[in-house]
Short mmCIF file of C-alpha atoms in Angstrom, two decimals:
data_model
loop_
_atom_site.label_atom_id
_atom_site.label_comp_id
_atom_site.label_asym_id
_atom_site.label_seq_id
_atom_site.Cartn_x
_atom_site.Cartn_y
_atom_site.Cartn_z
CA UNK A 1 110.47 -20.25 80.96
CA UNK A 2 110.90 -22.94 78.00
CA UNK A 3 112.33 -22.61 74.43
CA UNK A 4 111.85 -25.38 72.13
CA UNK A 5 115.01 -25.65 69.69
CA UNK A 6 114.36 -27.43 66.59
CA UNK A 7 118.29 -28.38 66.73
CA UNK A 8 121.03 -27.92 69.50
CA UNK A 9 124.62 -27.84 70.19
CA UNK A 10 125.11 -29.82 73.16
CA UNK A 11 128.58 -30.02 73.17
CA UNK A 12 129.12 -33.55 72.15
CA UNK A 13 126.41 -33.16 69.21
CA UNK A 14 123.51 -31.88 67.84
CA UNK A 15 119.91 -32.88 68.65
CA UNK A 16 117.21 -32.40 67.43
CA UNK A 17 113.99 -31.14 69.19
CA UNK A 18 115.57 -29.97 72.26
CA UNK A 19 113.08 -28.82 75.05
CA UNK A 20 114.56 -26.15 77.50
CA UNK A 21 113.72 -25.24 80.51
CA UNK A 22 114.71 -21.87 83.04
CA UNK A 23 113.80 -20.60 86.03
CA UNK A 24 115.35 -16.82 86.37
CA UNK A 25 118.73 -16.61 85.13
CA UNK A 26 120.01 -19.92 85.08
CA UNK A 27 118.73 -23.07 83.04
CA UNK A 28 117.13 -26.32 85.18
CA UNK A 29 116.72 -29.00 82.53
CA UNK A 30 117.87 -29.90 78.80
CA UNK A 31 115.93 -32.60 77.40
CA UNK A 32 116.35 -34.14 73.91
CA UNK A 33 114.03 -35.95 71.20
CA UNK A 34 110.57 -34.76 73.05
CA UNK A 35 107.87 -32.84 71.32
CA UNK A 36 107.23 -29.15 71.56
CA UNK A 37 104.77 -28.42 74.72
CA UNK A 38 101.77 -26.00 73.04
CA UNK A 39 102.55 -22.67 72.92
CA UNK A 40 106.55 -22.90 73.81
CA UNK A 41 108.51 -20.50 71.66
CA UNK A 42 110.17 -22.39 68.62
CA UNK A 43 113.73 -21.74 68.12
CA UNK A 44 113.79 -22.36 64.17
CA UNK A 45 117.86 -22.99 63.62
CA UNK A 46 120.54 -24.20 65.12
CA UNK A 47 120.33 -23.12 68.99
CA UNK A 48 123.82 -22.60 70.84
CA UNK A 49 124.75 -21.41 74.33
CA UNK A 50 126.03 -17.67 74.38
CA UNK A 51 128.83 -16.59 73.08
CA UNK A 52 131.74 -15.26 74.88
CA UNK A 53 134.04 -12.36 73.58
CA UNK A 54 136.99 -12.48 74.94
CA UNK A 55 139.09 -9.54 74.37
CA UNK A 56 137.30 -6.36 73.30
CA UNK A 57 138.58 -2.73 73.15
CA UNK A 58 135.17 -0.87 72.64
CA UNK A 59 136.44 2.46 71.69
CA UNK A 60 138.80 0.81 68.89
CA UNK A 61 135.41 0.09 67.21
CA UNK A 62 135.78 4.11 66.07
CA UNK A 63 138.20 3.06 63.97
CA UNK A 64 136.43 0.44 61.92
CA UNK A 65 137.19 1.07 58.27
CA UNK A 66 139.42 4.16 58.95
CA UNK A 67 142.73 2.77 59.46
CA UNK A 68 143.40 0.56 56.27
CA UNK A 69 146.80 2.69 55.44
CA UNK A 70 149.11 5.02 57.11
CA UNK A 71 147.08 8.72 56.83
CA UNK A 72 148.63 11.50 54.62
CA UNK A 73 149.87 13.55 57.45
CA UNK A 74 149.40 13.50 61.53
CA UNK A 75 145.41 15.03 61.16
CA UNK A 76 144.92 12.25 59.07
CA UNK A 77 143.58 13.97 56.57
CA UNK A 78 144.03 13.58 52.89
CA UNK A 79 144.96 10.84 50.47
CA UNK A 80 146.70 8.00 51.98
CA UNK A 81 150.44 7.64 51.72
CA UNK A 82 150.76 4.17 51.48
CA UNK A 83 151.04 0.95 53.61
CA UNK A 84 151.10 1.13 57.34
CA UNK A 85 152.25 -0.94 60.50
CA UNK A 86 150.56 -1.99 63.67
CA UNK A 87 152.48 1.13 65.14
CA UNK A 88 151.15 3.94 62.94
CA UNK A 89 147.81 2.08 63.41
CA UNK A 90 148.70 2.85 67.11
CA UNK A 91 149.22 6.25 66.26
CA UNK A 92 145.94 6.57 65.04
CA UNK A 93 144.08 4.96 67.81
CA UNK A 94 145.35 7.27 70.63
CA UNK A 95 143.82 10.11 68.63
CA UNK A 96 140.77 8.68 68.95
CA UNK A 97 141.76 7.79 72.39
CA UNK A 98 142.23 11.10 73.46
CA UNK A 99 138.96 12.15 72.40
CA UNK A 100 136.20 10.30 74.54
CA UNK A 101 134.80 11.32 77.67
CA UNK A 102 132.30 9.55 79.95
CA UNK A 103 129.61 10.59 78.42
CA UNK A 104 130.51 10.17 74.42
CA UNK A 105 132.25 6.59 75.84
CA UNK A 106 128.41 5.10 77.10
CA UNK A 107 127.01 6.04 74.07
CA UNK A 108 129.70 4.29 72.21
CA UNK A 109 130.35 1.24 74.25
CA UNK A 110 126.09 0.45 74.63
CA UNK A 111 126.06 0.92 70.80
CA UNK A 112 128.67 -1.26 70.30
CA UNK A 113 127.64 -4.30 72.57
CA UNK A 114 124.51 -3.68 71.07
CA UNK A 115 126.37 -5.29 67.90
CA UNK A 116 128.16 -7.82 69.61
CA UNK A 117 124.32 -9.06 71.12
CA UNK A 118 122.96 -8.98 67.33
CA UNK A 119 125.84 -11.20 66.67
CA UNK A 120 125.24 -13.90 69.33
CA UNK A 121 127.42 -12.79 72.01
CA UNK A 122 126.33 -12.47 75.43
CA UNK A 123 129.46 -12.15 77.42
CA UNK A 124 132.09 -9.62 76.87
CA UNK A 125 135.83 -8.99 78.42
CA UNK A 126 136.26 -5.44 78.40
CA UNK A 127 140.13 -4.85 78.52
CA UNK A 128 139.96 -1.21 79.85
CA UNK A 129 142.55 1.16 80.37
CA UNK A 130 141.24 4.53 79.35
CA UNK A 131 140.65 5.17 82.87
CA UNK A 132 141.39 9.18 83.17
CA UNK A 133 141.06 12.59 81.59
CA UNK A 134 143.09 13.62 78.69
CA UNK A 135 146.30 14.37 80.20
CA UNK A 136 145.82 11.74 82.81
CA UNK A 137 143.67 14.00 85.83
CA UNK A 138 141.13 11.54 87.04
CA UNK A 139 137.53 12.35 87.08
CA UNK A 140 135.44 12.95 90.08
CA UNK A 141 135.05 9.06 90.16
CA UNK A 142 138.00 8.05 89.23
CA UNK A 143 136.41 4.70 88.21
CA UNK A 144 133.71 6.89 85.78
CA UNK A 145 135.19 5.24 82.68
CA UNK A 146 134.53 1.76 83.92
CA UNK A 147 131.21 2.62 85.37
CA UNK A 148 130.03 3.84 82.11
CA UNK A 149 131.42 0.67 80.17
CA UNK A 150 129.27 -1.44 83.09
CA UNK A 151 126.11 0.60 82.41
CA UNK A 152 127.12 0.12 78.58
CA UNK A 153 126.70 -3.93 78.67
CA UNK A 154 123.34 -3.35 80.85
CA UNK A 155 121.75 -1.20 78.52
CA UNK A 156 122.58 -3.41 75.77
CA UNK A 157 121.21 -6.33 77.79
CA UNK A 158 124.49 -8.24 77.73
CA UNK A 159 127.22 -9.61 80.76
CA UNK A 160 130.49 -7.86 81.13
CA UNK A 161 133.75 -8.95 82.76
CA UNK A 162 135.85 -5.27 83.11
CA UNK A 163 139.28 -6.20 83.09
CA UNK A 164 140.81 -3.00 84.75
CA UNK A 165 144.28 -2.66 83.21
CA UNK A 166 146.99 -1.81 84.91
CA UNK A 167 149.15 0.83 82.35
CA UNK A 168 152.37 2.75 83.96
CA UNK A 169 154.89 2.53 81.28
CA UNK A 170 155.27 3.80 77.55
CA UNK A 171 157.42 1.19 76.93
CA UNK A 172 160.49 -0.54 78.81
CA UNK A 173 161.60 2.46 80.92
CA UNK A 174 159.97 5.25 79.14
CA UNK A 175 157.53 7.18 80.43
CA UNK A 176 153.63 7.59 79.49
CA UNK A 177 153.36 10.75 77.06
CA UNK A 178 150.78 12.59 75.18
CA UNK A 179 147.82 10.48 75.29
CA UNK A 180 149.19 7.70 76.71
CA UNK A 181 148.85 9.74 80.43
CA UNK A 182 145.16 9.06 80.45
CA UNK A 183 145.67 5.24 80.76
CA UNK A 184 148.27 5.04 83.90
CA UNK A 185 147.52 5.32 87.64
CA UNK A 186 151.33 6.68 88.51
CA UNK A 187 152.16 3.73 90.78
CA UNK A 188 150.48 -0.35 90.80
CA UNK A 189 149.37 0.97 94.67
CA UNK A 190 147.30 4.02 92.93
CA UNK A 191 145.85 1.38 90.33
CA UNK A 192 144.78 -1.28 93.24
CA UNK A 193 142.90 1.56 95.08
CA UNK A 194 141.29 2.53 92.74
CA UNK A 195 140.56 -0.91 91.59
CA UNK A 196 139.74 -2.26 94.39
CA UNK A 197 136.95 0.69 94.62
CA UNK A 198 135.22 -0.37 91.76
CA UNK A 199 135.61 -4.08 92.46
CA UNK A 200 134.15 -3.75 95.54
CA UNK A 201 131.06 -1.73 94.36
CA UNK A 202 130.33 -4.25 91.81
CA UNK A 203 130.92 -7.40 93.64
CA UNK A 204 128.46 -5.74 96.43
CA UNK A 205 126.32 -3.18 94.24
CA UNK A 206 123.71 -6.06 93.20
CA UNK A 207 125.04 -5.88 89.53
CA UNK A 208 124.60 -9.43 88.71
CA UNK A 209 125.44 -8.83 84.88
CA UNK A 210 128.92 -7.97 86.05
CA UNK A 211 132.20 -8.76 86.93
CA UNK A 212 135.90 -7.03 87.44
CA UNK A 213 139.17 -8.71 86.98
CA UNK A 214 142.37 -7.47 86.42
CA UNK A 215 144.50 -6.92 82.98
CA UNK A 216 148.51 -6.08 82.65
CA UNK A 217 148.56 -4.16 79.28
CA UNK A 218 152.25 -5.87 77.97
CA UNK A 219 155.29 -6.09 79.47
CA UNK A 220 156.06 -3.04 77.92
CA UNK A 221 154.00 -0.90 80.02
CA UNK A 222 154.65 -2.98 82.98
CA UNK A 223 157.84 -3.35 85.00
CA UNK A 224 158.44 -6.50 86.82
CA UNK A 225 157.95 -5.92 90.15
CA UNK A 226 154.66 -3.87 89.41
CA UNK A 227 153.53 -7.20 87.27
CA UNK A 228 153.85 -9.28 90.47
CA UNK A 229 151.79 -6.84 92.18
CA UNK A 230 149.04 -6.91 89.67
CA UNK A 231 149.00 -10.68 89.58
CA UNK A 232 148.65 -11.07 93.18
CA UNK A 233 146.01 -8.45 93.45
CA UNK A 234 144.20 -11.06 90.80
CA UNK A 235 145.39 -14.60 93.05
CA UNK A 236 144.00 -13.06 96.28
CA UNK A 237 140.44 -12.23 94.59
CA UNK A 238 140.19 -15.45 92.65
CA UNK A 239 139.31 -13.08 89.23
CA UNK A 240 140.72 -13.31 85.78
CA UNK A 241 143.84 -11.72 85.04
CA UNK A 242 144.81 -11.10 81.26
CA UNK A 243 147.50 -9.57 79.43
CA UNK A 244 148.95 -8.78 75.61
CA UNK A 245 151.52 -11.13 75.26
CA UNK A 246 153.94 -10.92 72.41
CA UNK A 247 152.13 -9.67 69.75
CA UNK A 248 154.75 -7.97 68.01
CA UNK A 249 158.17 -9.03 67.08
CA UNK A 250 159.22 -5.69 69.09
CA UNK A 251 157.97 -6.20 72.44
CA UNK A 252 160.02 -9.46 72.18
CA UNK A 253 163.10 -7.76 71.09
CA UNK A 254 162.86 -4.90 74.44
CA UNK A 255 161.90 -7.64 76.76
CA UNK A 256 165.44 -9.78 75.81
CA UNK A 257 167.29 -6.55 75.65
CA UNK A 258 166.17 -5.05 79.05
CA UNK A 259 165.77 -8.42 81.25
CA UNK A 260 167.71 -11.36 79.10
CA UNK A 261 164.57 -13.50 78.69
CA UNK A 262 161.12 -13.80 76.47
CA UNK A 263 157.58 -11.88 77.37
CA UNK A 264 156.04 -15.21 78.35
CA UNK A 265 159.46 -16.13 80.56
CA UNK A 266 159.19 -13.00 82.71
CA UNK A 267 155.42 -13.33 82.81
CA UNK A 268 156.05 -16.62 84.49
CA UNK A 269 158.38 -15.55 87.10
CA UNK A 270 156.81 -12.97 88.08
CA UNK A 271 154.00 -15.00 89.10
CA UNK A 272 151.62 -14.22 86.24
CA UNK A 273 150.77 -17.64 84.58
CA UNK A 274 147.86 -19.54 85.71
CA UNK A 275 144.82 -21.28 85.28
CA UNK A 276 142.92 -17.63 85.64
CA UNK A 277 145.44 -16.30 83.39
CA UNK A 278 144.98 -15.32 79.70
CA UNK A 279 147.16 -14.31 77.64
CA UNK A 280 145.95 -12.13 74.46
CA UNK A 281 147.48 -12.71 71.11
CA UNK A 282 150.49 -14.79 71.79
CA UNK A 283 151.38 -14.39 68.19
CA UNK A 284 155.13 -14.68 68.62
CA UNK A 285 156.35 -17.50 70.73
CA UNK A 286 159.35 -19.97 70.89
CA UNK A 287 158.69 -23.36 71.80
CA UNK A 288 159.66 -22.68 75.14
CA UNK A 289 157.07 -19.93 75.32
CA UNK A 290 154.41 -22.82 73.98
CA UNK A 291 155.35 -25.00 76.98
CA UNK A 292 155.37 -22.60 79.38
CA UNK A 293 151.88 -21.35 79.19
CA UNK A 294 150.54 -25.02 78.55
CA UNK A 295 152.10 -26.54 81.71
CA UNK A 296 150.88 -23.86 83.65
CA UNK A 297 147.13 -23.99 81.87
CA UNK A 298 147.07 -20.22 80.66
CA UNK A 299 144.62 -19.74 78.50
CA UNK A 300 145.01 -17.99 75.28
CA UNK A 301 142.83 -15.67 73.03
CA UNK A 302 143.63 -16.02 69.78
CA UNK A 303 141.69 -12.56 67.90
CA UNK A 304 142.34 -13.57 64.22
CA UNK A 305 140.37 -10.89 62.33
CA UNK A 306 142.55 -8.44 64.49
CA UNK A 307 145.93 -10.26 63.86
CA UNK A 308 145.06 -10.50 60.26
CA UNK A 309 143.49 -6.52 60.17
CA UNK A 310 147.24 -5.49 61.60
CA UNK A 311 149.59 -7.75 60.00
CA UNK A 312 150.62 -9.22 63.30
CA UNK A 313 150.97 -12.49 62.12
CA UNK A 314 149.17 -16.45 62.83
CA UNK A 315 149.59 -17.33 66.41
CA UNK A 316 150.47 -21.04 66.75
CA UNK A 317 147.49 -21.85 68.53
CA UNK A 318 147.29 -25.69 67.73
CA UNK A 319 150.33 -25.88 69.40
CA UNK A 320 149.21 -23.85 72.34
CA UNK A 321 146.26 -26.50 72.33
CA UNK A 322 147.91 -29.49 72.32
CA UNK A 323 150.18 -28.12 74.79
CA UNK A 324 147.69 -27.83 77.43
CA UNK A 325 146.21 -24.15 77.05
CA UNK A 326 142.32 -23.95 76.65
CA UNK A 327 142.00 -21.33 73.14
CA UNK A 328 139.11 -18.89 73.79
CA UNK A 329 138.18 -15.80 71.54
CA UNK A 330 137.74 -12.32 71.04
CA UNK A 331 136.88 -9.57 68.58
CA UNK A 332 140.23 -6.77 69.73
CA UNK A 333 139.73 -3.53 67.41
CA UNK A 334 136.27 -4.54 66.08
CA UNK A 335 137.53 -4.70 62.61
CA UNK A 336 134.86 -6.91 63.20
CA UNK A 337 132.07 -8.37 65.29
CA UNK A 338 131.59 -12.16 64.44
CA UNK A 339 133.02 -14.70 66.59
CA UNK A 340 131.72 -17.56 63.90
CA UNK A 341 134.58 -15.72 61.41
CA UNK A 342 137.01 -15.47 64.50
CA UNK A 343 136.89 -19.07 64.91
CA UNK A 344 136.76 -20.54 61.75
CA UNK A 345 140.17 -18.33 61.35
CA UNK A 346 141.52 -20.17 63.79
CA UNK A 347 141.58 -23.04 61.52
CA UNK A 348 141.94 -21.78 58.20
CA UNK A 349 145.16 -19.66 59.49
CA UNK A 350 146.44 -23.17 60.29
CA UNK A 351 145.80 -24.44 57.16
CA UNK A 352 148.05 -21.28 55.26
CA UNK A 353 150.54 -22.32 57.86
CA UNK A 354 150.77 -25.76 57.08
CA UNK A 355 149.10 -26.03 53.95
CA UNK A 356 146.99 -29.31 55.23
CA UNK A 357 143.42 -29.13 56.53
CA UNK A 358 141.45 -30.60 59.40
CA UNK A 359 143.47 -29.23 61.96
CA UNK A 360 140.09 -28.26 64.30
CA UNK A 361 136.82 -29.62 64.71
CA UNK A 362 133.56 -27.62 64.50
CA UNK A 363 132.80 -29.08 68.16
CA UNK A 364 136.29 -27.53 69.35
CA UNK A 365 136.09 -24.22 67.44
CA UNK A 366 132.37 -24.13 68.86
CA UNK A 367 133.53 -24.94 72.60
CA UNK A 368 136.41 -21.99 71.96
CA UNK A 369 133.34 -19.43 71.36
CA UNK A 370 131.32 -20.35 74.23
CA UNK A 371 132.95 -22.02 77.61
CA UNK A 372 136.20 -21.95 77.22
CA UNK A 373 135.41 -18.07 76.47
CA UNK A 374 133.26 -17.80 79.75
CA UNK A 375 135.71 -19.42 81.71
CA UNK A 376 138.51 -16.78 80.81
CA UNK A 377 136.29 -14.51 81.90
CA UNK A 378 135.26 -15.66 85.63
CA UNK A 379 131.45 -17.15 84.47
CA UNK A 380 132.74 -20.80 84.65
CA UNK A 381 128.67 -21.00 85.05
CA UNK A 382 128.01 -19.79 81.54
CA UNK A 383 128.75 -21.22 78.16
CA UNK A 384 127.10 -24.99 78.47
CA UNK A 385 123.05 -25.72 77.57
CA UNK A 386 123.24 -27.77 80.85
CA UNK A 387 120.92 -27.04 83.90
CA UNK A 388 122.71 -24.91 86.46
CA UNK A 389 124.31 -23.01 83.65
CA UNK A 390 123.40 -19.41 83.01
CA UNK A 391 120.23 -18.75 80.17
CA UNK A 392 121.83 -18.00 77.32
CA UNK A 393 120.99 -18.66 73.81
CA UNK A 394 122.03 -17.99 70.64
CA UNK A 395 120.21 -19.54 67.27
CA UNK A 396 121.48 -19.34 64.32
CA UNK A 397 119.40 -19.77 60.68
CA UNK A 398 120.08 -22.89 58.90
CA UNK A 399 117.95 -22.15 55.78
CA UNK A 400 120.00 -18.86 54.73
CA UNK A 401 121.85 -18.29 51.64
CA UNK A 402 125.44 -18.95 53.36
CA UNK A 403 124.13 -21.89 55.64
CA UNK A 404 121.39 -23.59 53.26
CA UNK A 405 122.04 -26.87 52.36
CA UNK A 406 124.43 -29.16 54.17
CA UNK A 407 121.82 -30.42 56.26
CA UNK A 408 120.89 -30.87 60.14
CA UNK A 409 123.89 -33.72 60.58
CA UNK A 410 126.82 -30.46 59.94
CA UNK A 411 124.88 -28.26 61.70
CA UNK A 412 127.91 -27.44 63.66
CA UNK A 413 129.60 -27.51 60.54
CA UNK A 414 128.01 -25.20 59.22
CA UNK A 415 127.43 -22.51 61.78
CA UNK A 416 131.33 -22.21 62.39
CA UNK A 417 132.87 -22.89 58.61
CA UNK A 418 130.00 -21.19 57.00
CA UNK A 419 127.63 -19.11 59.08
CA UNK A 420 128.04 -15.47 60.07
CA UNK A 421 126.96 -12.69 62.59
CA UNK A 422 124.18 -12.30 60.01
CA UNK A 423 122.56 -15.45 60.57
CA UNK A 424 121.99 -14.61 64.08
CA UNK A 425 118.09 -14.82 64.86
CA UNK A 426 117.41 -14.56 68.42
CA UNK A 427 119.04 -13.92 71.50
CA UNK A 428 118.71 -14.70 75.00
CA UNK A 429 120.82 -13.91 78.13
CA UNK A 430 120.11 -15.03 81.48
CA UNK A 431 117.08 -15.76 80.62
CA UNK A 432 116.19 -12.42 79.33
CA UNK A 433 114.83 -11.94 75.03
CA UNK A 434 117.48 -10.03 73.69
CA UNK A 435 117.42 -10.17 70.21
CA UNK A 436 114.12 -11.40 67.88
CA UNK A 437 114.51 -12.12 64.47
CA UNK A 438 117.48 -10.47 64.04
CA UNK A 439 116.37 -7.22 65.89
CA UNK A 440 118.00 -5.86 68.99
CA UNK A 441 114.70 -4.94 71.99
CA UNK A 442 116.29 -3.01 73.92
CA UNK A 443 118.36 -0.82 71.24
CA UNK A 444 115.79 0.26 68.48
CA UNK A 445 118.58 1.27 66.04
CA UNK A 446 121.96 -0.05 66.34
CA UNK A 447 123.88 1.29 63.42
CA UNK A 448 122.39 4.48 63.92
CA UNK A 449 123.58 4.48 67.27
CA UNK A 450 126.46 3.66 65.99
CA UNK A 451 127.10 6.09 63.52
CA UNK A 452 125.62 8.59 66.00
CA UNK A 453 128.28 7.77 68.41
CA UNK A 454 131.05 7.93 66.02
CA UNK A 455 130.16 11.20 64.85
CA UNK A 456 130.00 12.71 67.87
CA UNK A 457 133.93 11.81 68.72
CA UNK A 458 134.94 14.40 65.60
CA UNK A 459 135.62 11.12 63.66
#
């Protein structure tokens, strides 16, 4: 297979007339400044490798455009009352939480990787925890909600990492209610069995466009000793293991009241921080925190549009940078789906911090999107237009009305500080024609699917 890219990312700059070559999944030579062989596929833009997504809660994406003030009453019905928090957001979520089955969830998730493929992405980290049946009875397979979220990502042509969350708290010694019960296994020896199931099955079942690592919702839901089991579960398979970490002011708060010491300070004695760590958010940190989690090279995910959508505040993720922890992305709640917005964010939240500019290249913000995202996600192999790497390919229209004009010298520029999920044009992952000029092939109709799958959760 070739593609012929009129400019690329390379990850030290952009060239122009980039001739690539693939042989099944994975790439076997870049080569710059040739001309294009007759009949090789043009790639009019600027071509980058894939894009990763992080941090992704698929059902959340329900909620899109629903949950911009705290509802009238508990239905949510009626005329808004007035300003909420992340917590009545919360609320709102496990309504919708309590609502999907199997079948309604595959509908949903394809429909929305769908939108994350139109949108360059070809890699996603699904942080899954809605594991059982309302009121917490697991299904025949008690894996069915992750096998549906894997068939999801292959139907919508994309890679998954499902990072099976361990959930057995309500909070610091409170039990799981209402429909909280669906997410928790009873014991961390219930949620390795059953984890280890599904890992197993995917690691042997031939499903190449998948992966399973582990997730520890918060230290909320939690408790130590349970978080050292998790994290070993994670060391012994070599896999990712990710976790909320401080994103609200409150969690902090319980965690010094209950065990004298911050989020990130228990995470690290109990084993958790690491190279194959991530932690998601890390909104609220002391500079303790910051050193912590650089010194041990944990990554972060910063999810701005989410922080932003919830009021959760800037994370300090400069800091986190320069501190030694490799910044990757994600898309959360799906207020929306453009990693070129989440990682210009990244800068411009710096910038209302500081009030100075220039705090991020385009080349780092870029390298954020794609193999630092990969990475957090256990495809090390992915993320780089280098041979060996996986076939991915995302190009992105320089000649649009939001990118027009600055030229092929900011071409980098301009696809992170000016370019959006709209200015996707074609897609390939492992190889495989995703998306064509801005058309998904292997979901005819994405926002009907979309809406289709929304209205059939009653929402």
């Amino acid at each position: 297979m070739q593609w012929f890219a009129e400019f690329a990312w390379l990850g030290d700059e952009v060239a122009a007339d980039v001739l690539i070559e693939a042989d099944g999944e994975r790439f076997t030579s870049v080569t710059r400044g040739v001309p294009a062989p007759p009949g090789t596929p043009v790639l009019r833009g600027l071509t980058l490798p894939g894009l990763a997504d992080a941090h992704s809660h698929a059902f959340h994406r329900a909620l899109r455009g629903r949950v911009q003030a705290e509802p009238a009453r508990p239905g949510g019905s009626g005329p808004p009352r007035g300003p909420g928090t992340f917590w009545t957001w919360r609320d709102q979520m496990y309504r919708v939480a309590d609502r999907i089955g199997p079948d309604a969830y595959r509908a949903l998730a394809t429909a929305v990787y769908a939108e994350m493929a139109l949108a360059g992405i070809s890699c996603v980290g699904e942080f899954h925890y809605l594991h059982h049946r309302p009121g917490g009875d697991p299904y025949d397979d008690p894996n069915a909600m992750g096998e549906v979220l894997i068939a999801a990502a292959a139907d919508a042509g994309i890679r998954i990492t499902l990072l099976d969350t361990c959930y057995l708290t309500g909070g610091i010694d409170r039990p799981l209610m209402g429909p909280q019960l669906r997410f928790g296994d009873g014991s961390v020896g219930n949620w390795a069995r059953r984890v280890d199931s599904l890992y197993e099955h995917t690691d042997k079942g031939g499903r190449s466009h998948a992966r399973v690592g582990a997730a520890i919702h918060s230290v909320r839901a939690v408790p130590p000793e349970q978080i050292r089991s998790v994290a070993g579960w994670a060391k012994e398979r070599r896999a990712p293991l990710h976790v909320h970490l401080s994103e609200q002011p409150a969690e902090n708060e319980a965690c010094q009241e209950a065990y004298g010491v911050t989020p990130t300070r228990l995470l690290a004695e109990c084993g958790a921080l690491g190279a194959r760590t991530v932690a998601v958010h890390a909104t609220h940190l002391t500079s303790d925190d910051i050193g912590l989690l650089g010194t041990t090279m944990t990554g972060v995910c910063m999810c701005p549009t989410t922080e932003r959508d919830l009021a959760d505040g800037i994370g300090p993720a400069r800091a986190l940078s320069r501190a030694g922890s490799p910044i990757c992305l994600g898309s959360d709640q799906h207020a929306m789906i453009d990693l070129f917005e989440e990682a210009r964010a990244v800068e411009l939240n710096e910038r209302l911090r500081t009030r100075e500019r220039g705090h991020w290249t385009a080349g780092e913000l870029l390298a954020a999107a794609t193999w630092n995202g990969h990475y957090a996600l256990g495809w090390p192999e992915a993320g780089r237009l280098e041979p060996g790497a996986y076939a991915d390919l995302v190009t992105v229209a320089l000649d649009s009305v939001r990118t027009v004009g600055p030229g092929p010298a900011l071409a980098a520029e301009t696809a992170v500080f000016a370019a959006t999920a709209a200015d996707v044009r074609s897609v390939v992952v492992s190889g495989r024609e995703i998306v064509r000029d801005g058309r998904h092939l292997l979901v005819d109709d994405v926002a009907g699917s979309l809406r289709d799958a929304i209205a059939a959760l009653g929402h």
